[in-house]
Amino acid sequence: EIVLTQSPGTLSLSPGERATLSCRASQSVSSRYLAWYQQKPGQAPRLLMYAASNRATGIPDRFSGSGSGTDFTLTISRLEPEDFAVYYCQQYGSSPIYTFGPGTKVDIK
Amino acid sequence: EVQLLESGGDLVQPGGSLRLSCAASGFTFSSFAINWVRQAPGKGLEWVSSISYSGGSTDYADSVKGRFTISRDNSKNTLSLQLNSLRAEDTAVYYCAKGGEEYQLVSLYMDVWGKGTAVTVSS
């Protein structure tokens, strides 16, 4: 089973700042198999990125994803007030099919 | 608009059973794999089960294998999850989530999520 680790656990930033979130896999993962989700309190997760670097429909271009192998990054170039949320990475694999990272909370400094 | 609407969550005693449903609209339901993902209170996301677009292929997390059963009715655009032998650790919000690619046994990611339905297992 591939384990995903996200860092930092919490990121305290101000609106307008750049956010860099890390997702590390315990084994190499195809970039095709890596996705990112955003979840706000009391809401369902929302797909942000798929195949590591492809923005989902309607996601603003201040969100970008990169990485390969075991290290992946989600970057928010300039934080907007609505971006303060928890972010999860997810990989597709086998047994289990999907694993999620523990999440990074981006909160207001 | 693509929508998923879960229902059926409730308070149930340990060892009890429950059936969750997910009603889909706004897309060709029979073309996409669908998943159940749960989130325990204050915790992260955990994949529970998946079913292929045709319903012919299913998969389960080890934590629920043998206790939960996923099914779909493509004529009614509905997905179900039968939960048996429930345990306290099954307490969570259960989300149904649509696979992102057509005609895949399993999708690489989930592009639309419902709002979730809450299951509480407690005596």
Short mmCIF file of C-alpha atoms in Angstrom, two decimals:
data_model
loop_
_atom_site.label_atom_id
_atom_site.label_comp_id
_atom_site.label_asym_id
_atom_site.label_seq_id
_atom_site.Cartn_x
_atom_site.Cartn_y
_atom_site.Cartn_z
CA GLU A 1 0.00 0.00 0.00
CA ILE A 2 1.30 3.44 -0.95
CA VAL A 3 1.17 5.92 1.91
CA LEU A 4 0.86 9.64 1.23
CA THR A 5 2.36 12.18 3.60
CA GLN A 6 1.43 15.84 3.39
CA SER A 7 3.39 18.75 4.77
CA PRO A 8 3.09 21.00 6.51
CA GLY A 9 0.12 19.95 8.60
CA THR A 10 -0.96 23.55 8.91
CA LEU A 11 0.13 26.54 6.84
CA SER A 12 -0.64 29.97 8.27
CA LEU A 13 -0.53 32.66 5.63
CA SER A 14 -2.09 35.99 4.77
CA PRO A 15 -4.26 36.76 1.75
CA GLY A 16 -2.08 37.57 -1.23
CA GLU A 17 0.74 35.30 -0.13
CA ARG A 18 1.96 32.22 -1.98
CA ALA A 19 1.13 28.78 -0.60
CA THR A 20 3.23 25.71 -1.33
CA LEU A 21 1.81 22.37 -0.22
CA SER A 22 3.73 19.11 -0.41
CA CYS A 23 2.55 15.55 -0.94
CA ARG A 24 5.08 12.76 -0.66
CA ALA A 25 4.41 9.12 -1.58
CA SER A 26 6.06 6.12 0.05
CA GLN A 27 6.69 4.65 -3.42
CA SER A 28 6.89 6.14 -6.87
CA VAL A 29 3.50 7.17 -8.26
CA SER A 30 2.70 7.93 -11.86
CA SER A 31 1.82 11.60 -12.17
CA ARG A 32 -1.32 10.47 -13.99
CA TYR A 33 -2.48 8.94 -10.73
CA LEU A 34 -2.15 11.99 -8.47
CA ALA A 35 -5.03 14.35 -7.68
CA TRP A 36 -5.66 17.22 -5.28
CA TYR A 37 -8.88 18.20 -3.52
CA GLN A 38 -9.98 21.22 -1.52
CA GLN A 39 -12.41 20.93 1.38
CA LYS A 40 -13.98 23.79 3.28
CA PRO A 41 -15.65 23.31 6.69
CA GLY A 42 -19.03 21.61 6.38
CA GLN A 43 -18.62 21.06 2.65
CA ALA A 44 -17.78 18.15 0.41
CA PRO A 45 -14.34 17.91 -1.15
CA ARG A 46 -13.86 19.56 -4.53
CA LEU A 47 -11.49 18.33 -7.22
CA LEU A 48 -8.74 20.87 -7.91
CA MET A 49 -6.12 19.06 -9.94
CA TYR A 50 -5.86 15.71 -11.68
CA ALA A 51 -2.89 14.00 -13.29
CA ALA A 52 -0.77 16.14 -10.97
CA SER A 53 -0.86 19.30 -13.07
CA ASN A 54 -4.23 19.53 -14.81
CA ARG A 55 -6.73 21.96 -13.34
CA ALA A 56 -10.26 20.67 -12.99
CA THR A 57 -13.13 22.52 -14.61
CA GLY A 58 -13.67 25.96 -13.13
CA ILE A 59 -10.51 26.02 -11.03
CA PRO A 60 -8.74 29.39 -11.26
CA ASP A 61 -5.23 29.55 -12.66
CA ARG A 62 -3.72 30.70 -9.38
CA PHE A 63 -3.78 26.97 -8.55
CA SER A 64 -1.04 24.88 -10.09
CA GLY A 65 0.31 21.40 -9.54
CA SER A 66 3.63 19.78 -10.26
CA GLY A 67 5.82 16.88 -9.38
CA SER A 68 6.73 13.34 -10.28
CA GLY A 69 7.85 10.11 -8.70
CA THR A 70 7.37 10.49 -4.96
CA ASP A 71 7.18 14.28 -4.61
CA PHE A 72 4.25 16.41 -5.67
CA THR A 73 3.38 20.04 -5.00
CA LEU A 74 0.24 22.14 -5.06
CA THR A 75 0.91 25.85 -5.35
CA ILE A 76 -1.54 28.69 -4.82
CA SER A 77 0.15 31.74 -6.30
CA ARG A 78 -1.79 34.41 -4.42
CA LEU A 79 -4.17 33.35 -1.68
CA GLU A 80 -7.71 34.63 -1.92
CA PRO A 81 -10.01 34.62 1.13
CA GLU A 82 -11.94 31.65 -0.29
CA ASP A 83 -8.77 29.54 -0.54
CA PHE A 84 -8.44 29.02 3.20
CA ALA A 85 -9.38 25.36 3.53
CA VAL A 86 -7.97 21.86 3.90
CA TYR A 87 -6.20 20.33 0.92
CA TYR A 88 -5.85 16.59 0.30
CA CYS A 89 -3.74 14.73 -2.19
CA GLN A 90 -4.98 11.38 -3.49
CA GLN A 91 -3.33 8.63 -5.44
CA TYR A 92 -4.85 5.87 -7.51
CA GLY A 93 -3.29 2.48 -7.01
CA SER A 94 -4.16 -1.09 -6.25
CA SER A 95 -5.46 -2.42 -2.96
CA PRO A 96 -6.64 0.02 -1.91
CA ILE A 97 -7.65 1.69 -5.14
CA TYR A 98 -7.47 5.17 -3.65
CA THR A 99 -5.44 6.54 -0.78
CA PHE A 100 -5.62 10.07 0.54
CA GLY A 101 -3.03 12.08 2.36
CA PRO A 102 -3.85 13.38 5.84
CA GLY A 103 -4.41 16.90 4.55
CA THR A 104 -2.83 20.33 4.88
CA LYS A 105 -4.88 23.06 6.50
CA VAL A 106 -4.28 26.52 5.09
CA ASP A 107 -5.47 29.05 7.60
CA ILE A 108 -5.38 32.80 7.93
CA LYS A 109 -2.38 34.21 9.72
CA GLU B 1 -25.78 20.69 -13.65
CA VAL B 2 -24.06 17.52 -12.50
CA GLN B 3 -25.38 16.56 -9.07
CA LEU B 4 -25.14 13.73 -6.59
CA LEU B 5 -27.48 13.57 -3.61
CA GLU B 6 -26.92 11.11 -0.81
CA SER B 7 -29.57 9.93 1.64
CA GLY B 8 -30.18 7.23 4.21
CA GLY B 9 -27.78 8.24 6.95
CA ASP B 10 -29.02 7.69 10.48
CA LEU B 11 -28.15 6.74 14.04
CA VAL B 12 -27.83 2.96 14.31
CA GLN B 13 -26.73 0.58 17.04
CA PRO B 14 -23.53 -1.45 16.78
CA GLY B 15 -24.18 -4.57 14.78
CA GLY B 16 -27.03 -2.92 12.93
CA SER B 17 -27.60 -2.28 9.24
CA LEU B 18 -28.28 0.71 7.04
CA ARG B 19 -28.73 1.37 3.34
CA LEU B 20 -27.35 4.54 1.81
CA SER B 21 -28.49 5.87 -1.55
CA CYS B 22 -27.05 8.34 -4.01
CA ALA B 23 -29.25 9.92 -6.67
CA ALA B 24 -27.44 11.23 -9.74
CA SER B 25 -28.53 13.84 -12.26
CA GLY B 26 -27.09 16.02 -14.98
CA PHE B 27 -24.84 13.41 -16.62
CA THR B 28 -24.97 9.99 -18.26
CA PHE B 29 -24.89 7.96 -15.08
CA SER B 30 -24.33 4.64 -16.83
CA SER B 31 -21.05 5.87 -18.34
CA PHE B 32 -19.13 6.54 -15.14
CA ALA B 33 -17.70 4.60 -12.23
CA ILE B 34 -18.97 5.83 -8.87
CA ASN B 35 -17.33 5.70 -5.47
CA TRP B 36 -18.15 5.98 -1.79
CA VAL B 37 -15.72 7.92 0.38
CA ARG B 38 -16.19 8.55 4.09
CA GLN B 39 -14.91 11.03 6.61
CA ALA B 40 -15.00 10.35 10.33
CA PRO B 41 -15.63 13.38 12.56
CA GLY B 42 -12.59 15.65 12.50
CA LYS B 43 -10.62 13.20 10.36
CA GLY B 44 -9.46 12.88 6.77
CA LEU B 45 -10.92 11.14 3.76
CA GLU B 46 -11.10 7.35 3.44
CA TRP B 47 -12.09 5.52 0.29
CA VAL B 48 -14.77 2.90 1.00
CA SER B 49 -15.95 1.30 -2.23
CA SER B 50 -16.14 1.66 -6.00
CA ILE B 51 -18.34 0.27 -8.74
CA SER B 52 -17.66 0.30 -12.45
CA TYR B 53 -19.91 2.06 -14.94
CA SER B 54 -21.74 -1.15 -15.79
CA GLY B 55 -21.88 -2.44 -12.24
CA GLY B 56 -19.97 -5.53 -13.22
CA SER B 57 -16.87 -4.70 -11.17
CA THR B 58 -16.73 -3.66 -7.53
CA ASP B 59 -14.01 -3.10 -4.97
CA TYR B 60 -13.87 -2.42 -1.25
CA ALA B 61 -11.49 -1.13 1.36
CA ASP B 62 -10.25 -3.87 3.67
CA SER B 63 -11.95 -2.12 6.59
CA VAL B 64 -15.42 -2.75 5.12
CA LYS B 65 -14.92 -5.85 2.97
CA GLY B 66 -17.50 -8.50 3.75
CA ARG B 67 -19.73 -6.02 5.60
CA PHE B 68 -20.60 -3.42 2.96
CA THR B 69 -22.08 -4.00 -0.49
CA ILE B 70 -22.13 -1.46 -3.31
CA SER B 71 -24.63 -1.63 -6.16
CA ARG B 72 -26.12 0.57 -8.83
CA ASP B 73 -29.28 0.79 -10.92
CA ASN B 74 -28.43 2.50 -14.18
CA SER B 75 -32.10 2.60 -15.19
CA LYS B 76 -32.85 4.76 -12.14
CA ASN B 77 -29.56 6.69 -11.95
CA THR B 78 -29.03 5.54 -8.39
CA LEU B 79 -26.16 4.12 -6.38
CA SER B 80 -26.54 2.22 -3.12
CA LEU B 81 -24.33 1.11 -0.28
CA GLN B 82 -25.62 -1.58 2.08
CA LEU B 83 -23.90 -1.34 5.45
CA ASN B 84 -24.10 -4.43 7.69
CA SER B 85 -22.50 -5.36 11.00
CA LEU B 86 -21.85 -1.72 11.72
CA ARG B 87 -19.17 -0.71 14.19
CA ALA B 88 -18.46 2.50 16.06
CA GLU B 89 -15.53 3.14 13.73
CA ASP B 90 -17.94 3.29 10.78
CA THR B 91 -19.29 6.57 12.14
CA ALA B 92 -18.66 9.12 9.41
CA VAL B 93 -20.11 11.30 6.72
CA TYR B 94 -20.43 9.16 3.60
CA TYR B 95 -19.95 10.86 0.24
CA CYS B 96 -20.69 9.48 -3.19
CA ALA B 97 -18.25 10.73 -5.79
CA LYS B 98 -18.31 10.41 -9.56
CA GLY B 99 -15.35 9.07 -11.47
CA GLY B 100 -13.76 11.54 -13.82
CA GLU B 101 -13.50 9.44 -16.97
CA GLU B 102 -16.10 7.64 -19.02
CA TYR B 103 -16.25 3.90 -19.45
CA GLN B 104 -13.56 3.06 -16.94
CA LEU B 105 -13.77 0.19 -14.50
CA VAL B 106 -12.19 2.57 -12.02
CA SER B 107 -11.41 6.23 -12.52
CA LEU B 108 -8.13 7.89 -11.59
CA TYR B 109 -9.86 10.69 -9.71
CA MET B 110 -13.29 11.86 -8.54
CA ASP B 111 -14.61 15.00 -10.17
CA VAL B 112 -18.02 15.55 -8.57
CA TRP B 113 -19.01 14.89 -4.97
CA GLY B 114 -22.34 14.89 -3.21
CA LYS B 115 -22.91 16.77 0.04
CA GLY B 116 -22.77 13.59 2.09
CA THR B 117 -24.99 11.72 4.52
CA ALA B 118 -24.10 11.15 8.18
CA VAL B 119 -23.95 7.70 9.73
CA THR B 120 -23.58 7.40 13.49
CA VAL B 121 -23.04 4.02 15.08
CA SER B 122 -23.68 4.18 18.80
CA SER B 123 -25.69 2.49 21.50
#
